Amino acid sequence: MGASIAIVGSGPTGCYTAQALRKALPDAEIVIFERDPQPYGLVRTGVAPDHTGTKAVTRQFDRLFERERVKLVPGVEVGRTVALDELTKAFHAVVLATGLGADRRLGIAGETLARVTGSGAFARFANGAGGPRPDISGHILVIGAGNVAIDVARVALKGAGAFDGETSTSATIVARGTREAARFDPAMLKELEQAADGRLTLRFGLTPLSIRGEQTVSAILFQDSAGKTEEIACDSIVTAIGFEAEATALPYRPFETGAPVMLAPGLFAAGWFRRGPRGTIVDARAEGQTVAAAILESGCLTTERRGYDGLSLQDTQKALT
Ligand SMILES: Cc1cc2nc3c(=O)[nH]c(=O)nc-3n(C[C@H](O)[C@H](O)[C@H](O)COP(=O)(O)OP(=O)(O)OC[C@H]3O[C@@H](n4cnc5c(N)ncnc54)[C@H](O)[C@@H]3O)c2cc1C
């Protein structure tokens, strides 16, 4: 039989890898395994619900499954539902593109109080992808210096997506570094300022020391570069300070500081799983092309493999039908 390639994770990296492979190998079997019941990773659960233009990239990914004979297997967590080892035995090449899912924590006292949420959990709820509803009423304080912090403040002030009917009255974004060091996209900042209509404050050069409150957050204590402390009152806090590796059933942890594209013969790494939580959907496209080229160059497609039909998972599914 022809080449068979398994991709683990249907985020933009997995989908762009499938797209590049399909172009190069029109007859190959390409299967994407996805843990969630629905595909597209952070494009579905992370990108802000009011940024429909960005989310529209999923339409070109839909075509992979509808017209380009890429098989999507949702609801299958590789490492739990099917062993990675089984995949590497059945497919010529396996690509790990599982992302990097957990909110990075501040590591300060009070972080477990009610109404303190990570931006990943906030975005998942806003996108209708599940999880507990963060209470955003009152004054929301967002910690972070990137575009995710901007997204959180805008979604809260607008009551966008699943927050329909609930908005924050005001928002403060606080960054540890200087204004010049902040990674805010000017166009996104402008969009936020328009949505905020005077309800937004930006603060820089403040390091969070501890979160105050009894059961629910009431304030947060910061220190400036001169060592002076300042308490800012708030009704809720969202931390948008990046992402880190979550506990995974795979024998590999995501490589937060970078790894080669080929981990072992026939086993490849891509996207946030390989590079850490940096980069956009556009970067995922280039990554997909790089990984596809590495697979083609590696010579791994010539060995004897059974592909999807060789999986025990396949037997279980046959037995159920
Ligand atoms: C809150 C937020 C907002 C963002 N907004 C933007 C934006 O507006 N524009 C932009 O360009 N970029 C944005 N980004 C960045 C962008 O989402 C990432 O660059 C991109 O999604 C990374 O792609 P990925 O495929 O590597 O990982 P992911 O998108 O995380 O996809 C990984 C997939 O693997 C699946 N998976 C994990 N483990 C397993 C397993 N064991 N078995 C099977 N499947 C598994 C996951 O369920 C997931 O579907 C945002 C990121 C976040 C966090």
mmCIF file of C-alpha atoms and ligand atoms in Angstrom:
data_model
loop_
_atom_site.group_PDB
_atom_site.id
_atom_site.type_symbol
_atom_site.label_atom_id
_atom_site.label_comp_id
_atom_site.label_asym_id
_atom_site.label_seq_id
_atom_site.Cartn_x
_atom_site.Cartn_y
_atom_site.Cartn_z
ATOM 1 C CA MET A 1 0.000 0.000 0.000
ATOM 2 C CA GLY A 2 1.014 3.687 -0.346
ATOM 3 C CA ALA A 3 2.304 5.996 2.344
ATOM 4 C CA SER A 4 0.245 6.327 5.529
ATOM 5 C CA ILE A 5 0.704 9.226 7.932
ATOM 6 C CA ALA A 6 -0.917 9.854 11.309
ATOM 7 C CA ILE A 7 -1.157 13.365 12.719
ATOM 8 C CA VAL A 8 -1.956 13.740 16.411
ATOM 9 C CA GLY A 9 -3.879 16.978 17.029
ATOM 10 C CA SER A 10 -6.207 18.866 14.677
ATOM 11 C CA GLY A 11 -5.073 22.392 15.569
ATOM 12 C CA PRO A 12 -3.785 24.653 12.795
ATOM 13 C CA THR A 13 -0.391 22.903 12.849
ATOM 14 C CA GLY A 14 -1.922 19.456 12.337
ATOM 15 C CA CYS A 15 -4.260 20.727 9.614
ATOM 16 C CA TYR A 16 -1.590 22.682 7.733
ATOM 17 C CA THR A 17 0.711 19.640 7.925
ATOM 18 C CA ALA A 18 -2.059 17.502 6.393
ATOM 19 C CA GLN A 19 -2.603 20.149 3.702
ATOM 20 C CA ALA A 20 1.110 20.202 2.747
ATOM 21 C CA LEU A 21 1.311 16.394 2.784
ATOM 22 C CA ARG A 22 -1.775 16.023 0.615
ATOM 23 C CA LYS A 23 -0.225 18.329 -2.012
ATOM 24 C CA ALA A 24 3.006 16.311 -2.048
ATOM 25 C CA LEU A 25 1.402 12.850 -1.733
ATOM 26 C CA PRO A 26 -1.965 12.802 -3.533
ATOM 27 C CA ASP A 27 -2.548 9.093 -2.785
ATOM 28 C CA ALA A 28 -1.269 8.831 0.775
ATOM 29 C CA GLU A 29 -3.493 7.824 3.674
ATOM 30 C CA ILE A 30 -3.552 10.825 6.048
ATOM 31 C CA VAL A 31 -5.372 10.442 9.370
ATOM 32 C CA ILE A 32 -5.743 13.161 12.025
ATOM 33 C CA PHE A 33 -6.504 11.955 15.555
ATOM 34 C CA GLU A 34 -8.135 14.576 17.824
ATOM 35 C CA ARG A 35 -8.790 14.297 21.570
ATOM 36 C CA ASP A 36 -11.761 16.684 21.521
ATOM 37 C CA PRO A 37 -15.104 15.824 19.911
ATOM 38 C CA GLN A 38 -14.562 18.755 17.527
ATOM 39 C CA PRO A 39 -11.473 19.740 15.557
ATOM 40 C CA TYR A 40 -9.240 22.815 15.161
ATOM 41 C CA GLY A 41 -7.610 23.256 18.586
ATOM 42 C CA LEU A 42 -7.062 26.835 19.681
ATOM 43 C CA VAL A 43 -8.625 28.255 16.521
ATOM 44 C CA ARG A 44 -11.904 26.995 17.960
ATOM 45 C CA THR A 45 -11.238 27.327 21.693
ATOM 46 C CA GLY A 46 -8.630 30.124 21.965
ATOM 47 C CA VAL A 47 -9.129 32.731 19.230
ATOM 48 C CA ALA A 48 -11.619 35.282 20.543
ATOM 49 C CA PRO A 49 -15.265 34.584 19.593
ATOM 50 C CA ASP A 50 -15.721 38.053 18.048
ATOM 51 C CA HIS A 51 -12.713 37.567 15.715
ATOM 52 C CA THR A 52 -14.718 35.618 13.176
ATOM 53 C CA GLY A 53 -12.337 36.566 10.332
ATOM 54 C CA THR A 54 -9.468 34.753 12.059
ATOM 55 C CA LYS A 55 -11.641 31.747 12.821
ATOM 56 C CA ALA A 56 -12.659 31.526 9.144
ATOM 57 C CA VAL A 57 -9.421 29.622 8.449
ATOM 58 C CA THR A 58 -11.360 26.536 9.589
ATOM 59 C CA ARG A 59 -13.253 26.660 6.282
ATOM 60 C CA GLN A 60 -10.099 25.713 4.387
ATOM 61 C CA PHE A 61 -9.435 22.988 6.979
ATOM 62 C CA ASP A 62 -13.001 21.659 6.484
ATOM 63 C CA ARG A 63 -12.102 21.050 2.852
ATOM 64 C CA LEU A 64 -9.355 18.627 3.915
ATOM 65 C CA PHE A 65 -11.980 16.298 5.353
ATOM 66 C CA GLU A 66 -14.774 16.988 2.878
ATOM 67 C CA ARG A 67 -12.832 16.908 -0.373
ATOM 68 C CA GLU A 68 -9.220 16.013 0.109
ATOM 69 C CA ARG A 69 -9.625 12.566 1.687
ATOM 70 C CA VAL A 70 -7.947 13.414 4.967
ATOM 71 C CA LYS A 71 -9.595 11.280 7.660
ATOM 72 C CA LEU A 72 -10.508 12.988 10.953
ATOM 73 C CA VAL A 73 -10.836 10.702 13.986
ATOM 74 C CA PRO A 74 -12.291 12.899 16.774
ATOM 75 C CA GLY A 75 -12.686 11.902 20.413
ATOM 76 C CA VAL A 76 -9.503 9.812 20.389
ATOM 77 C CA GLU A 77 -6.727 10.816 22.768
ATOM 78 C CA VAL A 78 -3.480 9.290 21.604
ATOM 79 C CA GLY A 79 -1.657 7.888 24.625
ATOM 80 C CA ARG A 80 -4.978 6.960 26.280
ATOM 81 C CA THR A 81 -7.505 5.648 23.710
ATOM 82 C CA VAL A 82 -4.738 4.321 21.475
ATOM 83 C CA ALA A 83 -1.037 3.989 22.349
ATOM 84 C CA LEU A 84 1.496 6.092 20.477
ATOM 85 C CA ASP A 85 3.524 2.925 20.021
ATOM 86 C CA GLU A 86 0.618 1.349 18.163
ATOM 87 C CA LEU A 87 0.473 4.343 15.831
ATOM 88 C CA THR A 88 4.201 4.293 15.074
ATOM 89 C CA LYS A 89 3.941 0.575 14.211
ATOM 90 C CA ALA A 90 0.933 1.065 11.931
ATOM 91 C CA PHE A 91 1.890 4.305 10.115
ATOM 92 C CA HIS A 92 5.001 5.247 8.159
ATOM 93 C CA ALA A 93 5.133 8.598 9.925
ATOM 94 C CA VAL A 94 3.470 10.011 13.047
ATOM 95 C CA VAL A 95 3.378 13.761 13.718
ATOM 96 C CA LEU A 96 2.794 15.011 17.264
ATOM 97 C CA ALA A 97 0.993 18.372 17.014
ATOM 98 C CA THR A 98 -0.804 18.338 20.353
ATOM 99 C CA GLY A 99 -0.198 21.963 21.347
ATOM 100 C CA LEU A 100 0.545 23.187 24.840
ATOM 101 C CA GLY A 101 -2.635 23.492 26.769
ATOM 102 C CA ALA A 102 -2.304 24.651 30.393
ATOM 103 C CA ASP A 103 -2.465 28.250 31.605
ATOM 104 C CA ARG A 104 0.849 29.356 33.098
ATOM 105 C CA ARG A 105 0.386 30.284 36.737
ATOM 106 C CA LEU A 106 1.617 33.392 38.528
ATOM 107 C CA GLY A 107 2.831 31.335 41.462
ATOM 108 C CA ILE A 108 1.718 33.859 44.092
ATOM 109 C CA ALA A 109 -0.545 33.644 47.149
ATOM 110 C CA GLY A 110 -4.276 33.910 46.489
ATOM 111 C CA GLU A 111 -4.185 32.452 42.989
ATOM 112 C CA THR A 112 -6.701 29.748 43.888
ATOM 113 C CA LEU A 113 -9.353 32.233 45.111
ATOM 114 C CA ALA A 114 -12.692 32.322 43.293
ATOM 115 C CA ARG A 115 -12.805 34.724 40.337
ATOM 116 C CA VAL A 116 -9.165 34.190 39.372
ATOM 117 C CA THR A 117 -9.056 32.543 35.927
ATOM 118 C CA GLY A 118 -6.400 31.706 33.334
ATOM 119 C CA SER A 119 -6.824 33.173 29.850
ATOM 120 C CA GLY A 120 -7.034 29.708 28.248
ATOM 121 C CA ALA A 121 -9.968 28.712 30.477
ATOM 122 C CA PHE A 122 -11.537 32.157 29.926
ATOM 123 C CA ALA A 123 -11.238 31.793 26.129
ATOM 124 C CA ARG A 124 -12.583 28.216 26.168
ATOM 125 C CA PHE A 125 -15.700 29.353 28.001
ATOM 126 C CA ALA A 126 -16.113 32.463 25.808
ATOM 127 C CA ASN A 127 -15.943 30.197 22.747
ATOM 128 C CA GLY A 128 -18.632 27.874 24.085
ATOM 129 C CA ALA A 129 -16.069 25.064 24.408
ATOM 130 C CA GLY A 130 -16.915 24.211 28.005
ATOM 131 C CA GLY A 131 -15.556 24.740 31.487
ATOM 132 C CA PRO A 132 -16.944 26.764 34.394
ATOM 133 C CA ARG A 133 -18.391 30.216 33.652
ATOM 134 C CA PRO A 134 -15.971 32.910 34.872
ATOM 135 C CA ASP A 135 -17.869 35.695 36.701
ATOM 136 C CA ILE A 136 -16.693 38.862 34.955
ATOM 137 C CA SER A 137 -19.110 41.400 36.430
ATOM 138 C CA GLY A 138 -17.614 44.554 38.004
ATOM 139 C CA HIS A 139 -13.990 45.556 37.463
ATOM 140 C CA ILE A 140 -11.857 42.940 35.718
ATOM 141 C CA LEU A 141 -8.075 43.059 36.037
ATOM 142 C CA VAL A 142 -6.083 41.290 33.316
ATOM 143 C CA ILE A 143 -2.412 40.482 33.860
ATOM 144 C CA GLY A 144 -0.332 40.202 30.699
ATOM 145 C CA ALA A 145 1.514 42.085 27.990
ATOM 146 C CA GLY A 146 0.361 40.276 24.852
ATOM 147 C CA ASN A 147 -2.585 40.137 22.498
ATOM 148 C CA VAL A 148 -4.342 37.458 24.570
ATOM 149 C CA ALA A 149 -4.614 40.031 27.409
ATOM 150 C CA ILE A 150 -6.188 42.456 24.920
ATOM 151 C CA ASP A 151 -8.618 39.752 23.727
ATOM 152 C CA VAL A 152 -9.696 38.990 27.303
ATOM 153 C CA ALA A 153 -10.340 42.641 28.184
ATOM 154 C CA ARG A 154 -12.276 43.278 24.952
ATOM 155 C CA VAL A 155 -14.409 40.128 25.250
ATOM 156 C CA ALA A 156 -15.216 41.018 28.890
ATOM 157 C CA LEU A 157 -16.103 44.637 28.117
ATOM 158 C CA LYS A 158 -18.258 43.626 25.131
ATOM 159 C CA GLY A 159 -19.768 40.506 26.686
ATOM 160 C CA ALA A 160 -18.831 38.635 23.503
ATOM 161 C CA GLY A 161 -19.409 34.955 22.700
ATOM 162 C CA ALA A 162 -20.740 32.835 25.572
ATOM 163 C CA PHE A 163 -20.635 35.911 27.871
ATOM 164 C CA ASP A 164 -23.675 37.168 26.001
ATOM 165 C CA GLY A 165 -25.669 39.243 28.503
ATOM 166 C CA GLU A 166 -22.830 39.752 30.973
ATOM 167 C CA THR A 167 -20.125 42.423 30.731
ATOM 168 C CA SER A 168 -17.444 43.884 32.963
ATOM 169 C CA THR A 169 -18.066 47.485 33.934
ATOM 170 C CA SER A 170 -14.382 48.378 33.557
ATOM 171 C CA ALA A 171 -11.024 46.713 32.885
ATOM 172 C CA THR A 172 -7.391 47.263 33.811
ATOM 173 C CA ILE A 173 -4.566 45.524 31.960
ATOM 174 C CA VAL A 174 -1.396 45.322 34.033
ATOM 175 C CA ALA A 175 1.986 44.393 32.561
ATOM 176 C CA ARG A 176 5.181 43.632 34.415
ATOM 177 C CA GLY A 177 7.442 45.265 31.802
ATOM 178 C CA THR A 178 7.468 48.705 30.228
ATOM 179 C CA ARG A 179 4.958 49.976 27.691
ATOM 180 C CA GLU A 180 7.648 49.709 24.971
ATOM 181 C CA ALA A 181 8.263 46.041 25.847
ATOM 182 C CA ALA A 182 4.568 45.078 25.636
ATOM 183 C CA ARG A 183 3.745 42.822 22.654
ATOM 184 C CA PHE A 184 0.377 44.494 21.967
ATOM 185 C CA ASP A 185 -0.599 44.670 18.307
ATOM 186 C CA PRO A 186 -1.416 48.392 17.726
ATOM 187 C CA ALA A 187 -4.511 47.517 15.653
ATOM 188 C CA MET A 188 -5.821 45.242 18.419
ATOM 189 C CA LEU A 189 -5.154 47.887 21.059
ATOM 190 C CA LYS A 190 -7.126 50.394 18.994
ATOM 191 C CA GLU A 191 -9.987 47.920 18.625
ATOM 192 C CA LEU A 192 -9.977 47.409 22.402
ATOM 193 C CA GLU A 193 -9.946 51.139 23.147
ATOM 194 C CA GLN A 194 -12.933 51.605 20.838
ATOM 195 C CA ALA A 195 -14.852 48.779 22.516
ATOM 196 C CA ALA A 196 -13.916 50.066 25.991
ATOM 197 C CA ASP A 197 -15.167 53.598 25.357
ATOM 198 C CA GLY A 198 -13.245 55.039 28.326
ATOM 199 C CA ARG A 199 -13.600 51.997 30.618
ATOM 200 C CA LEU A 200 -10.013 50.764 30.136
ATOM 201 C CA THR A 201 -6.828 51.507 32.100
ATOM 202 C CA LEU A 202 -3.373 50.281 31.085
ATOM 203 C CA ARG A 203 -0.632 49.993 33.698
ATOM 204 C CA PHE A 204 3.015 49.019 33.180
ATOM 205 C CA GLY A 205 6.041 48.134 35.303
ATOM 206 C CA LEU A 206 4.055 46.374 38.049
ATOM 207 C CA THR A 207 4.965 42.902 39.328
ATOM 208 C CA PRO A 208 2.148 40.990 41.079
ATOM 209 C CA LEU A 209 3.034 40.022 44.657
ATOM 210 C CA SER A 210 -0.160 38.520 46.096
ATOM 211 C CA ILE A 211 -3.892 38.311 45.486
ATOM 212 C CA ARG A 212 -6.097 39.551 48.317
ATOM 213 C CA GLY A 213 -9.556 38.348 49.289
ATOM 214 C CA GLU A 214 -11.488 36.052 51.634
ATOM 215 C CA GLN A 215 -13.065 33.496 49.307
ATOM 216 C CA THR A 216 -13.361 35.761 46.320
ATOM 217 C CA VAL A 217 -10.692 38.090 45.018
ATOM 218 C CA SER A 218 -10.971 41.720 46.206
ATOM 219 C CA ALA A 219 -7.614 43.243 45.228
ATOM 220 C CA ILE A 220 -4.120 42.489 44.060
ATOM 221 C CA LEU A 221 -0.853 43.782 45.473
ATOM 222 C CA PHE A 222 1.872 44.870 43.051
ATOM 223 C CA GLN A 223 5.408 46.164 43.352
ATOM 224 C CA ASP A 224 6.962 48.673 40.956
ATOM 225 C CA SER A 225 10.585 48.761 39.784
ATOM 226 C CA ALA A 226 11.513 51.104 42.642
ATOM 227 C CA GLY A 227 10.217 48.569 45.178
ATOM 228 C CA LYS A 228 7.098 50.618 46.043
ATOM 229 C CA THR A 229 3.948 48.520 46.585
ATOM 230 C CA GLU A 230 0.483 49.362 45.292
ATOM 231 C CA GLU A 231 -2.860 47.615 45.802
ATOM 232 C CA ILE A 232 -5.391 47.672 42.977
ATOM 233 C CA ALA A 233 -8.990 46.746 43.840
ATOM 234 C CA CYS A 234 -10.804 44.425 41.422
ATOM 235 C CA ASP A 235 -13.716 41.980 41.268
ATOM 236 C CA SER A 236 -12.019 39.376 39.104
ATOM 237 C CA ILE A 237 -8.593 38.579 37.676
ATOM 238 C CA VAL A 238 -7.618 36.876 34.442
ATOM 239 C CA THR A 239 -3.976 35.880 34.037
ATOM 240 C CA ALA A 240 -2.738 36.025 30.446
ATOM 241 C CA ILE A 241 0.931 35.231 30.994
ATOM 242 C CA GLY A 242 1.341 32.319 28.622
ATOM 243 C CA PHE A 243 0.920 28.571 28.549
ATOM 244 C CA GLU A 244 2.819 25.558 29.775
ATOM 245 C CA ALA A 245 2.789 21.788 29.357
ATOM 246 C CA GLU A 246 -0.234 20.052 30.835
ATOM 247 C CA ALA A 247 -0.148 16.501 32.137
ATOM 248 C CA THR A 248 -0.313 14.291 29.068
ATOM 249 C CA ALA A 249 -0.834 10.615 28.420
ATOM 250 C CA LEU A 250 1.830 10.688 25.706
ATOM 251 C CA PRO A 251 5.324 9.387 26.440
ATOM 252 C CA TYR A 252 6.623 12.842 25.401
ATOM 253 C CA ARG A 253 5.968 16.135 27.192
ATOM 254 C CA PRO A 254 5.603 19.209 25.000
ATOM 255 C CA PHE A 255 8.990 20.805 24.414
ATOM 256 C CA GLU A 256 8.508 24.266 25.895
ATOM 257 C CA THR A 257 11.942 25.449 24.760
ATOM 258 C CA GLY A 258 12.146 23.812 21.345
ATOM 259 C CA ALA A 259 12.972 20.404 19.843
ATOM 260 C CA PRO A 260 14.033 19.101 16.432
ATOM 261 C CA VAL A 261 11.308 18.338 13.870
ATOM 262 C CA MET A 262 12.256 14.627 13.845
ATOM 263 C CA LEU A 263 12.223 13.087 17.318
ATOM 264 C CA ALA A 264 13.017 9.548 16.150
ATOM 265 C CA PRO A 265 12.833 7.719 12.794
ATOM 266 C CA GLY A 266 9.199 8.051 11.659
ATOM 267 C CA LEU A 267 8.222 10.276 14.614
ATOM 268 C CA PHE A 268 7.915 14.045 14.146
ATOM 269 C CA ALA A 269 7.022 17.036 16.330
ATOM 270 C CA ALA A 270 5.320 20.242 15.248
ATOM 271 C CA GLY A 271 3.677 23.484 16.331
ATOM 272 C CA TRP A 272 3.314 24.624 19.923
ATOM 273 C CA PHE A 273 4.141 21.055 21.011
ATOM 274 C CA ARG A 274 7.597 21.390 19.410
ATOM 275 C CA ARG A 275 8.328 25.108 19.769
ATOM 276 C CA GLY A 276 6.567 26.196 22.935
ATOM 277 C CA PRO A 277 3.596 28.587 23.171
ATOM 278 C CA ARG A 278 4.814 31.168 20.690
ATOM 279 C CA GLY A 279 3.568 32.071 17.258
ATOM 280 C CA THR A 280 0.332 32.472 15.367
ATOM 281 C CA ILE A 281 -1.845 30.576 12.927
ATOM 282 C CA VAL A 282 0.277 32.005 10.099
ATOM 283 C CA ASP A 283 3.370 30.447 11.706
ATOM 284 C CA ALA A 284 1.509 27.124 11.888
ATOM 285 C CA ARG A 285 1.246 27.147 8.086
ATOM 286 C CA ALA A 286 5.018 27.442 7.649
ATOM 287 C CA GLU A 287 5.501 24.788 10.336
ATOM 288 C CA GLY A 288 3.192 22.379 8.490
ATOM 289 C CA GLN A 289 5.241 22.811 5.309
ATOM 290 C CA THR A 290 8.519 22.271 7.191
ATOM 291 C CA VAL A 291 7.256 19.080 8.827
ATOM 292 C CA ALA A 292 5.861 17.710 5.565
ATOM 293 C CA ALA A 293 9.238 18.345 3.876
ATOM 294 C CA ALA A 294 11.071 16.646 6.757
ATOM 295 C CA ILE A 295 8.826 13.566 6.437
ATOM 296 C CA LEU A 296 9.443 13.345 2.703
ATOM 297 C CA GLU A 297 13.212 13.762 3.121
ATOM 298 C CA SER A 298 13.519 11.280 5.994
ATOM 299 C CA GLY A 299 12.975 8.200 3.852
ATOM 300 C CA CYS A 300 10.520 6.786 6.409
ATOM 301 C CA LEU A 301 7.716 6.305 3.864
ATOM 302 C CA THR A 302 9.279 3.226 2.282
ATOM 303 C CA THR A 303 8.861 0.750 5.158
ATOM 304 C CA GLU A 304 6.035 -1.851 5.363
ATOM 305 C CA ARG A 305 3.017 -0.441 7.261
ATOM 306 C CA ARG A 306 -0.739 -1.239 7.437
ATOM 307 C CA GLY A 307 -1.948 2.268 8.269
ATOM 308 C CA TYR A 308 -5.299 2.979 9.951
ATOM 309 C CA ASP A 309 -6.583 -0.538 9.214
ATOM 310 C CA GLY A 310 -3.720 -1.925 11.323
ATOM 311 C CA LEU A 311 -4.935 -0.285 14.561
ATOM 312 C CA SER A 312 -6.757 -2.230 17.279
ATOM 313 C CA LEU A 313 -8.919 0.909 17.614
ATOM 314 C CA GLN A 314 -10.100 0.109 14.112
ATOM 315 C CA ASP A 315 -11.170 -3.425 15.244
ATOM 316 C CA THR A 316 -13.123 -1.913 18.146
ATOM 317 C CA GLN A 317 -14.890 0.510 15.825
ATOM 318 C CA LYS A 318 -15.657 -2.286 13.335
ATOM 319 C CA ALA A 319 -17.095 -4.389 16.154
ATOM 320 C CA LEU A 320 -19.367 -1.517 17.165
ATOM 321 C CA THR A 321 -20.830 -1.017 13.694
HETATM 322 C C1 LIG B 1 -6.335 32.438 23.964
HETATM 323 C C2 LIG B 1 -5.583 32.376 22.652
HETATM 324 C C3 LIG B 1 -5.928 33.249 21.610
HETATM 325 C C4 LIG B 1 -5.226 33.205 20.395
HETATM 326 N N1 LIG B 1 -5.605 34.055 19.389
HETATM 327 C C5 LIG B 1 -4.946 34.010 18.205
HETATM 328 C C6 LIG B 1 -5.343 34.874 17.132
HETATM 329 O O1 LIG B 1 -6.283 35.681 17.249
HETATM 330 N N2 LIG B 1 -4.651 34.777 15.953
HETATM 331 C C7 LIG B 1 -3.599 33.891 15.778
HETATM 332 O O2 LIG B 1 -3.017 33.825 14.694
HETATM 333 N N3 LIG B 1 -3.209 33.074 16.785
HETATM 334 C C8 LIG B 1 -3.853 33.106 17.986
HETATM 335 N N4 LIG B 1 -3.457 32.288 19.003
HETATM 336 C C9 LIG B 1 -2.325 31.371 18.770
HETATM 337 C C10 LIG B 1 -2.761 30.129 17.973
HETATM 338 O O3 LIG B 1 -3.967 29.658 18.502
HETATM 339 C C11 LIG B 1 -1.640 29.079 18.031
HETATM 340 O O4 LIG B 1 -0.514 29.608 17.341
HETATM 341 C C12 LIG B 1 -2.020 27.756 17.363
HETATM 342 O O5 LIG B 1 -3.321 27.336 17.719
HETATM 343 C C13 LIG B 1 -1.045 26.639 17.747
HETATM 344 O O6 LIG B 1 -1.424 25.532 16.980
HETATM 345 P P1 LIG B 1 -1.132 23.999 17.345
HETATM 346 O O7 LIG B 1 -1.796 23.231 16.274
HETATM 347 O O8 LIG B 1 0.332 23.823 17.546
HETATM 348 O O9 LIG B 1 -1.827 23.745 18.767
HETATM 349 P P2 LIG B 1 -3.370 23.735 19.201
HETATM 350 O O10 LIG B 1 -4.136 24.765 18.469
HETATM 351 O O11 LIG B 1 -3.345 23.792 20.685
HETATM 352 O O12 LIG B 1 -3.910 22.296 18.737
HETATM 353 C C14 LIG B 1 -3.517 21.103 19.387
HETATM 354 C C15 LIG B 1 -4.631 20.070 19.229
HETATM 355 O O13 LIG B 1 -4.160 18.799 19.694
HETATM 356 C C16 LIG B 1 -5.199 18.148 20.421
HETATM 357 N N5 LIG B 1 -4.595 17.155 21.307
HETATM 358 C C17 LIG B 1 -3.856 17.389 22.419
HETATM 359 N N6 LIG B 1 -3.429 16.213 22.950
HETATM 360 C C18 LIG B 1 -3.899 15.228 22.148
HETATM 361 C C19 LIG B 1 -3.775 13.794 22.166
HETATM 362 N N7 LIG B 1 -3.040 13.160 23.086
HETATM 363 N N8 LIG B 1 -4.417 13.071 21.204
HETATM 364 C C20 LIG B 1 -5.152 13.707 20.234
HETATM 365 N N9 LIG B 1 -5.287 15.064 20.165
HETATM 366 C C21 LIG B 1 -4.655 15.811 21.107
HETATM 367 C C22 LIG B 1 -5.877 19.294 21.162
HETATM 368 O O14 LIG B 1 -7.187 18.941 21.601
HETATM 369 C C23 LIG B 1 -5.878 20.373 20.055
HETATM 370 O O15 LIG B 1 -7.028 20.273 19.244
HETATM 371 C C24 LIG B 1 -4.146 32.298 20.225
HETATM 372 C C25 LIG B 1 -3.794 31.442 21.261
HETATM 373 C C26 LIG B 1 -4.512 31.477 22.459
HETATM 374 C C27 LIG B 1 -4.103 30.532 23.561
#
